Short mmCIF file of C-alpha atoms in Angstrom, two decimals:
data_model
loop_
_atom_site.label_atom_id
_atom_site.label_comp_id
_atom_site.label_asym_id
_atom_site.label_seq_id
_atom_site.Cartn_x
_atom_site.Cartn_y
_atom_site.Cartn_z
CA UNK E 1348 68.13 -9.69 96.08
CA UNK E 1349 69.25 -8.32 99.51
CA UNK E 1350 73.22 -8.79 100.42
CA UNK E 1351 73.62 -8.85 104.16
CA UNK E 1352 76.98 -7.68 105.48
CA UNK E 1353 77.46 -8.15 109.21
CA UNK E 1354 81.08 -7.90 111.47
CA UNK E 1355 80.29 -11.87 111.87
CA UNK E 1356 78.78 -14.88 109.96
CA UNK E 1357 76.42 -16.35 112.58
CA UNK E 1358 74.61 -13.04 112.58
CA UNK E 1359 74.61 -12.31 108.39
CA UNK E 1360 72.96 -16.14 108.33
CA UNK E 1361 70.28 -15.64 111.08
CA UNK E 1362 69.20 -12.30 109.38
CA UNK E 1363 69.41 -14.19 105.82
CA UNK E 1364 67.33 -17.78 106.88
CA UNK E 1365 65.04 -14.98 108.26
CA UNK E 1366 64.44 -13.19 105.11
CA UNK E 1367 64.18 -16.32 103.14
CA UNK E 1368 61.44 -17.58 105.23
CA UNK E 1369 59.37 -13.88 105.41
CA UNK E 1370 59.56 -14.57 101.34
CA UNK E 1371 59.01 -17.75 100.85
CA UNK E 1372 61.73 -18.88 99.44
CA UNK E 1373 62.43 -21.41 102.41
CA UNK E 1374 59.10 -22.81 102.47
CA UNK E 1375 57.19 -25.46 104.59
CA UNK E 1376 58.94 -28.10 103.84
CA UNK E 1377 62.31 -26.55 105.23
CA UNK E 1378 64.50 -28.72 103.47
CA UNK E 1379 68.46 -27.41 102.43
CA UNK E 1380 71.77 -28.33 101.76
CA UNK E 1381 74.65 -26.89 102.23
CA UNK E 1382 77.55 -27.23 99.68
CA UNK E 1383 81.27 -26.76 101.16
CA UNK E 1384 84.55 -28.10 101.51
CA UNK E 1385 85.98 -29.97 104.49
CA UNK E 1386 88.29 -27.08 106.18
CA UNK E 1387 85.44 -24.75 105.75
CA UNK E 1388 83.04 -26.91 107.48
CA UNK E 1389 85.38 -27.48 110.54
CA UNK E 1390 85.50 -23.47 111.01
CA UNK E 1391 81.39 -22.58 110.42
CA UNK E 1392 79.35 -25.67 110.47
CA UNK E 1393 78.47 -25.46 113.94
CA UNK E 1394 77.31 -21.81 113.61
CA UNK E 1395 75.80 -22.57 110.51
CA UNK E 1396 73.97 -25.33 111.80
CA UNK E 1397 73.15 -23.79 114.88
CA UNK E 1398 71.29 -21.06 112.64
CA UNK E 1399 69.09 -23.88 110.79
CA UNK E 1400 68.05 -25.54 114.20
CA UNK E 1401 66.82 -21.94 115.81
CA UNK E 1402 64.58 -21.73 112.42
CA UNK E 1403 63.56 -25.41 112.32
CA UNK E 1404 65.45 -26.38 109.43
CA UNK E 1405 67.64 -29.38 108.83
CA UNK E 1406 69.91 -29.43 105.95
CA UNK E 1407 72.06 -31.60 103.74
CA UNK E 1408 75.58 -31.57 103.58
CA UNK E 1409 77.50 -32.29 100.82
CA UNK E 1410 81.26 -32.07 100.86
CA UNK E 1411 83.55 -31.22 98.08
CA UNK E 1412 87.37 -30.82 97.48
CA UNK E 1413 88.75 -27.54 98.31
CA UNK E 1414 90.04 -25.34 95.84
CA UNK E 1415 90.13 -24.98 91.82
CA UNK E 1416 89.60 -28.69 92.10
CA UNK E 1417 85.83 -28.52 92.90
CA UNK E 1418 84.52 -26.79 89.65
CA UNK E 1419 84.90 -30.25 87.61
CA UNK E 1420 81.87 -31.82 85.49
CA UNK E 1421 82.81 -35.04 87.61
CA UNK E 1422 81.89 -33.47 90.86
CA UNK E 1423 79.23 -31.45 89.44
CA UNK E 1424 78.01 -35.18 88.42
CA UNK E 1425 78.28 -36.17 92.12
CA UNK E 1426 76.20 -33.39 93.73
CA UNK E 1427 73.51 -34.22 91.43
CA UNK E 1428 73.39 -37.84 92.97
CA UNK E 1429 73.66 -37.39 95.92
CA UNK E 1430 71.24 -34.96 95.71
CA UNK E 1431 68.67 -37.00 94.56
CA UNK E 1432 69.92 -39.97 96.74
CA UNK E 1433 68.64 -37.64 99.48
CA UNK E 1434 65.50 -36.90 98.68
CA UNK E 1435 65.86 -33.44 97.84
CA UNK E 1436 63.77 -32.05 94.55
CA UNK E 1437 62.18 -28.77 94.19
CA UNK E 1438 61.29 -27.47 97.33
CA UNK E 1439 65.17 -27.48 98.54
CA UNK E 1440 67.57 -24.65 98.63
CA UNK E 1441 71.18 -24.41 98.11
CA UNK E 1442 73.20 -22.68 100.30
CA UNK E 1443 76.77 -22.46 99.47
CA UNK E 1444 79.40 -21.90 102.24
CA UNK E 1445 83.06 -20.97 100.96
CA UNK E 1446 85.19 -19.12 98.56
CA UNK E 1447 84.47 -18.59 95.14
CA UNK E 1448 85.45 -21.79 93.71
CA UNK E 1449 82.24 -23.49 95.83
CA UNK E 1450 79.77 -20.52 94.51
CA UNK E 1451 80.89 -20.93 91.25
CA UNK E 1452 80.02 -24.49 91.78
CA UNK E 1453 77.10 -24.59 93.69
CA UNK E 1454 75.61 -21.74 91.45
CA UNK E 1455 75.85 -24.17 88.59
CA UNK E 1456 74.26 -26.99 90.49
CA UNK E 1457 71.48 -24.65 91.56
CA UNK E 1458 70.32 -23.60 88.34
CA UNK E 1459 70.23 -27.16 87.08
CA UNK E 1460 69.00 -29.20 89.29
CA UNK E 1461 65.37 -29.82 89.14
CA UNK E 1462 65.56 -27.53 86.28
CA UNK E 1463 66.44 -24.40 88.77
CA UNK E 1464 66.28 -24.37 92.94
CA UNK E 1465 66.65 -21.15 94.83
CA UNK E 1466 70.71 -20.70 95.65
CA UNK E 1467 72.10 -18.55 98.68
CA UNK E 1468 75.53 -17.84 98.93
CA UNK E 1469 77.94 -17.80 101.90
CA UNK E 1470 81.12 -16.45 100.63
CA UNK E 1471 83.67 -17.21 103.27
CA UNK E 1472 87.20 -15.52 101.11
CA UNK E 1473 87.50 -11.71 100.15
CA UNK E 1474 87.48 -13.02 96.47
CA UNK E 1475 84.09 -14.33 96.79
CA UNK E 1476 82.66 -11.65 99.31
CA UNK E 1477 83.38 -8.65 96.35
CA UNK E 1478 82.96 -10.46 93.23
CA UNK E 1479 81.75 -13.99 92.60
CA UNK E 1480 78.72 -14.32 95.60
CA UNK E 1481 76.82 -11.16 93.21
CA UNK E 1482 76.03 -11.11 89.24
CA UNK E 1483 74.72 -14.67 89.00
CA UNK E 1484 77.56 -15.99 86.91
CA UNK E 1485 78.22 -20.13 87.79
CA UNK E 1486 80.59 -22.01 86.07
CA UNK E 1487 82.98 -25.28 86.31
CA UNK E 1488 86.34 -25.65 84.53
CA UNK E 1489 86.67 -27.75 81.32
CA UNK E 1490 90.28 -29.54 80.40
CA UNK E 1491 90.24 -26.90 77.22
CA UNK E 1492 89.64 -23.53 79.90
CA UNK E 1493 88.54 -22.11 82.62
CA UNK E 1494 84.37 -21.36 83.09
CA UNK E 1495 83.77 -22.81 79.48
CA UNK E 1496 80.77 -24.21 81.27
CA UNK E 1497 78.29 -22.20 82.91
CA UNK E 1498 74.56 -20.56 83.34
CA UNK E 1499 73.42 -17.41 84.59
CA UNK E 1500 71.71 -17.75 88.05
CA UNK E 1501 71.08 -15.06 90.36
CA UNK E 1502 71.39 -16.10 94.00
CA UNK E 1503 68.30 -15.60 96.09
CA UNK E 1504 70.02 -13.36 98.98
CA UNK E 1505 73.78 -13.13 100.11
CA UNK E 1506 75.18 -13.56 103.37
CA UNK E 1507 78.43 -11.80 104.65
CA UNK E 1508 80.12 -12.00 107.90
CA UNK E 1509 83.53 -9.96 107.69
CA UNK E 1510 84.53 -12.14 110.65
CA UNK E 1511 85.13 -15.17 108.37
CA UNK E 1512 87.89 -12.75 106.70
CA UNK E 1513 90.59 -13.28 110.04
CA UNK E 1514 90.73 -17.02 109.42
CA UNK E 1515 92.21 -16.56 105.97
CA UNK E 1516 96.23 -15.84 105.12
CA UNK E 1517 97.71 -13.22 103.71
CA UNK E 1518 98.06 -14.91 100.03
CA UNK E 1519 93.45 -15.37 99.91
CA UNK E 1520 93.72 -11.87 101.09
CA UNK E 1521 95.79 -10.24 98.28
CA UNK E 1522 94.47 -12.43 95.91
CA UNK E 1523 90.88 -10.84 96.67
CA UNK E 1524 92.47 -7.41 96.68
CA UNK E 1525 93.00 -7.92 92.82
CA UNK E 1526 89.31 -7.76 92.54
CA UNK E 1527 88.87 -5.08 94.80
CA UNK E 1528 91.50 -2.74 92.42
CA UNK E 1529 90.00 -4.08 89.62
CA UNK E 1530 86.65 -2.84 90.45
CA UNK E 1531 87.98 0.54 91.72
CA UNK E 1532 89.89 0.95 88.53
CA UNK E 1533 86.36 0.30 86.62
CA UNK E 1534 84.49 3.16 87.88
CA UNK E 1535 85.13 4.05 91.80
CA UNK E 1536 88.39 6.39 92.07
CA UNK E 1537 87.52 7.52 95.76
CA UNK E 1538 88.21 3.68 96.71
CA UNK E 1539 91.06 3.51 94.64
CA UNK E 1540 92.36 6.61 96.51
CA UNK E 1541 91.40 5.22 99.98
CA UNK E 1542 93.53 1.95 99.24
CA UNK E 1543 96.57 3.70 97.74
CA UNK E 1544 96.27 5.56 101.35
CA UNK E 1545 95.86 2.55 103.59
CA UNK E 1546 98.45 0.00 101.44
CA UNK E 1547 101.30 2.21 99.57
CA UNK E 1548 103.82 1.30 102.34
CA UNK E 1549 106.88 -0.76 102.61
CA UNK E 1550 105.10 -2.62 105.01
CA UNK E 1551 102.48 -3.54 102.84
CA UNK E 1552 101.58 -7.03 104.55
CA UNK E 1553 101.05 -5.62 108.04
CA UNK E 1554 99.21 -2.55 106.16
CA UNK E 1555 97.08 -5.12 104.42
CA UNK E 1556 96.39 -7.33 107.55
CA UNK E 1557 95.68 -4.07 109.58
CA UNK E 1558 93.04 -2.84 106.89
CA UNK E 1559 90.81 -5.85 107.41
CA UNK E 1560 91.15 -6.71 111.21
CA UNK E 1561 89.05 -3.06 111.17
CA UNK E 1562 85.59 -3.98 110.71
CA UNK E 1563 84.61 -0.78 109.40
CA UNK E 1564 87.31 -0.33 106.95
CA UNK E 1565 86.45 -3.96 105.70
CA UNK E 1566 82.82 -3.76 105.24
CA UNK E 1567 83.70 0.07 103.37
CA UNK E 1568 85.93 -1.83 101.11
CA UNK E 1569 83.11 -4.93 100.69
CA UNK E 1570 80.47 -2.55 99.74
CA UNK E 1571 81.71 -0.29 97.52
CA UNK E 1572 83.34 -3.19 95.41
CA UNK E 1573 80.33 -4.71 94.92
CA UNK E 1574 78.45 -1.58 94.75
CA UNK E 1575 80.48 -1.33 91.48
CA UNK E 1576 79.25 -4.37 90.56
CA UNK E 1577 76.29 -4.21 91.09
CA UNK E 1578 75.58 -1.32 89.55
CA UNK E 1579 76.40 -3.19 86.35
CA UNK E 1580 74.52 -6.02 86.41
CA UNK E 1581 71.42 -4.27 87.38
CA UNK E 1582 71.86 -2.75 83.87
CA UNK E 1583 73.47 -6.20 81.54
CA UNK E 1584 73.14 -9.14 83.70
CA UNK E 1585 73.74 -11.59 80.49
CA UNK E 1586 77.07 -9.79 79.78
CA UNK E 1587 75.91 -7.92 76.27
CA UNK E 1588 77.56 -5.02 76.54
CA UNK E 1589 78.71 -2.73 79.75
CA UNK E 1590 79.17 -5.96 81.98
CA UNK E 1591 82.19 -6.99 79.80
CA UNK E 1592 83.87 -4.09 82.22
CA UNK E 1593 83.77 -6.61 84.56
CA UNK E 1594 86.22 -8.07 82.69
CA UNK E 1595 89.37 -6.32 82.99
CA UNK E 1596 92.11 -8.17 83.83
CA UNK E 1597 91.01 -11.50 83.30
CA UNK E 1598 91.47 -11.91 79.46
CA UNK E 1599 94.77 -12.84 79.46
CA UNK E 1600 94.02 -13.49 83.44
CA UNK E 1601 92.47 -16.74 82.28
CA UNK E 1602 94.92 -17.61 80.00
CA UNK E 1603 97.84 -17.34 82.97
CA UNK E 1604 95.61 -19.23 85.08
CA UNK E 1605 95.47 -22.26 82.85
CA UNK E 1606 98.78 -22.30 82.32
CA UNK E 1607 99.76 -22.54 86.11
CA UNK E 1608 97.70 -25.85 86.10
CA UNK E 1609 95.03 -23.18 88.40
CA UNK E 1610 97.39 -23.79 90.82
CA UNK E 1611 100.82 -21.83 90.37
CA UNK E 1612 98.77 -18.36 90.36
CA UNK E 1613 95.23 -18.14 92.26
CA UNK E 1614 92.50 -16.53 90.47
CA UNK E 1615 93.13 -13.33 91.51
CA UNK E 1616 96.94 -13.21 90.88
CA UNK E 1617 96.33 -13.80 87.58
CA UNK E 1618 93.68 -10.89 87.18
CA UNK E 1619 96.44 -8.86 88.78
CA UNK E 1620 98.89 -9.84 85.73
CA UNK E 1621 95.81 -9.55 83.31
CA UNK E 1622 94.92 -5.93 84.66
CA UNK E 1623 99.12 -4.62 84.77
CA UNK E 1624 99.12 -5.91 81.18
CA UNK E 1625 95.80 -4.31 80.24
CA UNK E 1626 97.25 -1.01 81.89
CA UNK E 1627 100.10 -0.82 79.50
CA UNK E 1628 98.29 -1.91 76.07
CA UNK E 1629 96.08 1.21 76.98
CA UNK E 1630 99.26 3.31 77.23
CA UNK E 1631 100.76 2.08 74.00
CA UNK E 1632 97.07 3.25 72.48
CA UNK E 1633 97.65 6.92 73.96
CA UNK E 1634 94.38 5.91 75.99
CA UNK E 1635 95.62 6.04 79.33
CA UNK E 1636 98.54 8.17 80.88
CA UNK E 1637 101.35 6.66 81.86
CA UNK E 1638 101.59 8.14 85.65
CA UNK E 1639 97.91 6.24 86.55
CA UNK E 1640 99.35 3.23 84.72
CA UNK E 1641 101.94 3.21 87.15
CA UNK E 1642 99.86 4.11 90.07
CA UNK E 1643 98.00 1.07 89.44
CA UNK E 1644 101.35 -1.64 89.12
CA UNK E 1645 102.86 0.19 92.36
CA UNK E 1646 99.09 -0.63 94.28
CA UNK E 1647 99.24 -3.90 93.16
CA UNK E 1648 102.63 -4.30 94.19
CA UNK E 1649 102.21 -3.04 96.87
CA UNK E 1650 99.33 -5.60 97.78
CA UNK E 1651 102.07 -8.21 97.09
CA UNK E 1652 100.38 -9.12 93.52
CA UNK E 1653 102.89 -10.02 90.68
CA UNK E 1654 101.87 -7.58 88.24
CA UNK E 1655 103.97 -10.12 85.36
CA UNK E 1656 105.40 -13.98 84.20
CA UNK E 1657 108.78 -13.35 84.17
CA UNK E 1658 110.53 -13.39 80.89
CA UNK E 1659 108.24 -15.30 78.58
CA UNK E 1660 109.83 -17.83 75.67
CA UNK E 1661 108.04 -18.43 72.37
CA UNK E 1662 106.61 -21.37 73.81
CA UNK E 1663 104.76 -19.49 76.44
CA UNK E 1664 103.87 -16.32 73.94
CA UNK E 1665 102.29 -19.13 71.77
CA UNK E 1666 100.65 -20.94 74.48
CA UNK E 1667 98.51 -18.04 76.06
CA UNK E 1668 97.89 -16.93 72.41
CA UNK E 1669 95.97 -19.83 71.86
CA UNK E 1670 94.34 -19.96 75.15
CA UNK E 1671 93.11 -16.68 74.69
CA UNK E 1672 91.64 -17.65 71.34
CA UNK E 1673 88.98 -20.00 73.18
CA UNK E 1674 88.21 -17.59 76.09
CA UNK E 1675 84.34 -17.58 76.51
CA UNK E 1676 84.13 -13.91 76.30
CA UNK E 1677 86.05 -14.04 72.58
CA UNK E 1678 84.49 -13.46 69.01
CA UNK E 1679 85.06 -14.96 65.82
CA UNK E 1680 89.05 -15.80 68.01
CA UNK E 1681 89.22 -12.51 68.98
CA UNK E 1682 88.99 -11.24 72.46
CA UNK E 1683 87.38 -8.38 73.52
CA UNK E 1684 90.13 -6.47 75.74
CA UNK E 1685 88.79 -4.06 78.94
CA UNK E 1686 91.18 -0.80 78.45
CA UNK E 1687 91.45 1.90 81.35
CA UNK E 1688 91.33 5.38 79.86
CA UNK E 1689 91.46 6.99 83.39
CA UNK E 1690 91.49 5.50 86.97
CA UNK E 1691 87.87 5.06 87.33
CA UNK E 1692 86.47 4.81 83.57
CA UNK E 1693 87.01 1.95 80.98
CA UNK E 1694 85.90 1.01 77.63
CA UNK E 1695 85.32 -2.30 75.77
CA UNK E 1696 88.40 -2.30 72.80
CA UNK E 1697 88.57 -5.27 69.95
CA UNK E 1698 91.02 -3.13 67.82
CA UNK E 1699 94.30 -5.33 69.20
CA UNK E 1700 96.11 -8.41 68.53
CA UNK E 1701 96.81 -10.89 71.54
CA UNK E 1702 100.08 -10.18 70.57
CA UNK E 1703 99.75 -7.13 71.71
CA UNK E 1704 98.97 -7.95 75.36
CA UNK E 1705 101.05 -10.71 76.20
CA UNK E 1706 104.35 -8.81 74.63
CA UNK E 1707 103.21 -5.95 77.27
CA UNK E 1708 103.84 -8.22 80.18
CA UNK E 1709 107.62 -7.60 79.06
CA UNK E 1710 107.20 -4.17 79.35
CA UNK E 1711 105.82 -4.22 82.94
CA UNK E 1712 108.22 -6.84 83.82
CA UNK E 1713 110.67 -3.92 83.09
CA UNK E 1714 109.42 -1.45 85.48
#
């Protein structure tokens, strides 16, 4: 499916409904509806809307809470009724407009509804422009962890205006940037070396601010994140083998999340303390050297990403132990840990207790 990345979001969504149409995915019925949260809608829904009326479309809106709070069965239960309370069945297509926490959502909803409608995403946050808009992964959150519940649905196009990015404060923006290193850690060291370049300053905020009111720095940084991704998925989409790369960080990422309540660390704050952690279990296994172990904890640092917890009790040790234990991605209670060997190249590494990782947080708190 085509991604279209534009300097603003009026433009990406003309060029999308147009492509959807040419294909057929929009057919003659026209019929849409757009899932997003209230501040979102008061910042796009009148270019959004303004799009659908030039190409004779009216859709559906359907408002959900903003945040972590979204991806819940219970409001996964209400989009289906009101859904259906509108009329709409087979011949509709979802478009969701927001950050990742609404394409998680609406992804979900998409491939379920009328057993599967046609889903365009709208990511509106860094975090969702580089990672969760591509790959087809949906989810919600269950009381026992995060994404326990979830289908694999590939959107039917992408839509990216870069413009969207100077609404959002300088906490969405780092937390995206822990994607963005994540993925340049994975397999794209040029990138990695551009944003040691642009951020490794005292003045990291400004640097960081800077770096994304240029368009053309911010659509470089866009693309070749998910350029890394996709590149991936076009190989595993259903997460067999290499796609678990996709993974670093968020092992014990999760974990951190859930015990914030998903709302002391955002998503990608917690991938930030995954990925420092993951960075020093591979030096402990002679895997990766210690100088690109650092380089990575002074980027994200430099970012403004906590790159640890603090000092962790027993109670805490014990507690992301066991959340780790029911992590999606684990086997037989043990999870399979993503482990730099170089900046730019990782592997896929069971041989390691969860022990292991969460006592490394100590050693980064350290340093």
């Amino acid at each position: 499916y085509d991604v279209v990345i534009s300097p603003e979001l009026a433009r990406a969504f003309e060029q999308t409904l147009d492509m959807l149409l040419r294909d057929g995915t929009i057919g003659s019925g026209r019929r849409a509806m757009v899932v997003s949260s209230s501040p979102v809608m008061s910042l796009y829904r009148e270019d959004v809307e303004e799009a659908f009326e030039d190409h004779h479309i009216t859709p559906v809106w359907l408002t959900v809470p903003d945040g972590e709070d979204a991806k819940s069965v219970e409001v996964l239960g209400r989009l289906y009724e009101e859904a259906a309370l509108a009329g709409l069945g087979r011949d509709s297509v979802a478009f969701g407009l927001g950050g990742g926490t609404v394409g998680d959502l609406t992804g979900f909803f998409a491939s379920t509804y009328c057993r599967g409608i046609p889903v365009v995403h709208v990511p509106t946050t860094l975090l969702s422009m580089v990672d969760s808009s591509v790959g087809g992964k949906t989810a919600v959150n269950l009381r026992a962890g995060k994404n326990l519940a979830g289908t694999f649905w590939q959107p039917n196009a992408v839509a990216i205006g870069v413009d969207t990015l100077k609404t959002l404060d300088i906490r969405q923006l780092r937390t995206g940037m822990a994607e963005v290193v994540k993925s340049a850690v994975i397999s794209d060291k040029v990138l990695f070396e551009f944003l040691e370049q642009e951020l490794c300053s005292s003045d990291s905020d400004m640097r960081l601010q800077d770096l994304f009111s240029d368009t053309g720095k911010a659509m470089y940084v866009i693309e070749a994140s998910l350029n890394v991704k996709a590149a991936i998925v076009e190989q595993d989409e259903r997460e067999k083998g290499l796609r678990m790369l996709l993974n670093l960080g968020h092992t014990l990422g999760h974990a951190v999340e859930k015990e914030g309540g998903f709302k002391m660390w955002s998503h990608g704050e917690a991938v930030s303390i995954g990925l420092a952690a993951a960075c020093m279990v591979s030096v402990r296994h002679d895997m990766l050297d210690g100088g690109d172990c650092s380089r990575v904890i002074s980027l994200l640092k430099s970012i403004g990403l906590p790159t640890d917890m603090g000092i962790i009790d027993d109670d805490m040790f014990a507690r992301l132990d066991d959340d780790m234990k029911i992590d999606k991605k684990a086997v037989c209670n043990r999870s399979r840990l993503i482990l730099p060997e170089e900046i730019g190249k990782c592997i896929v590494n069971s041989d390691y207790e969860h022990a292991e990782l969460i006592a490394a947080l100590t050693d980064v708190h350290g340093m």
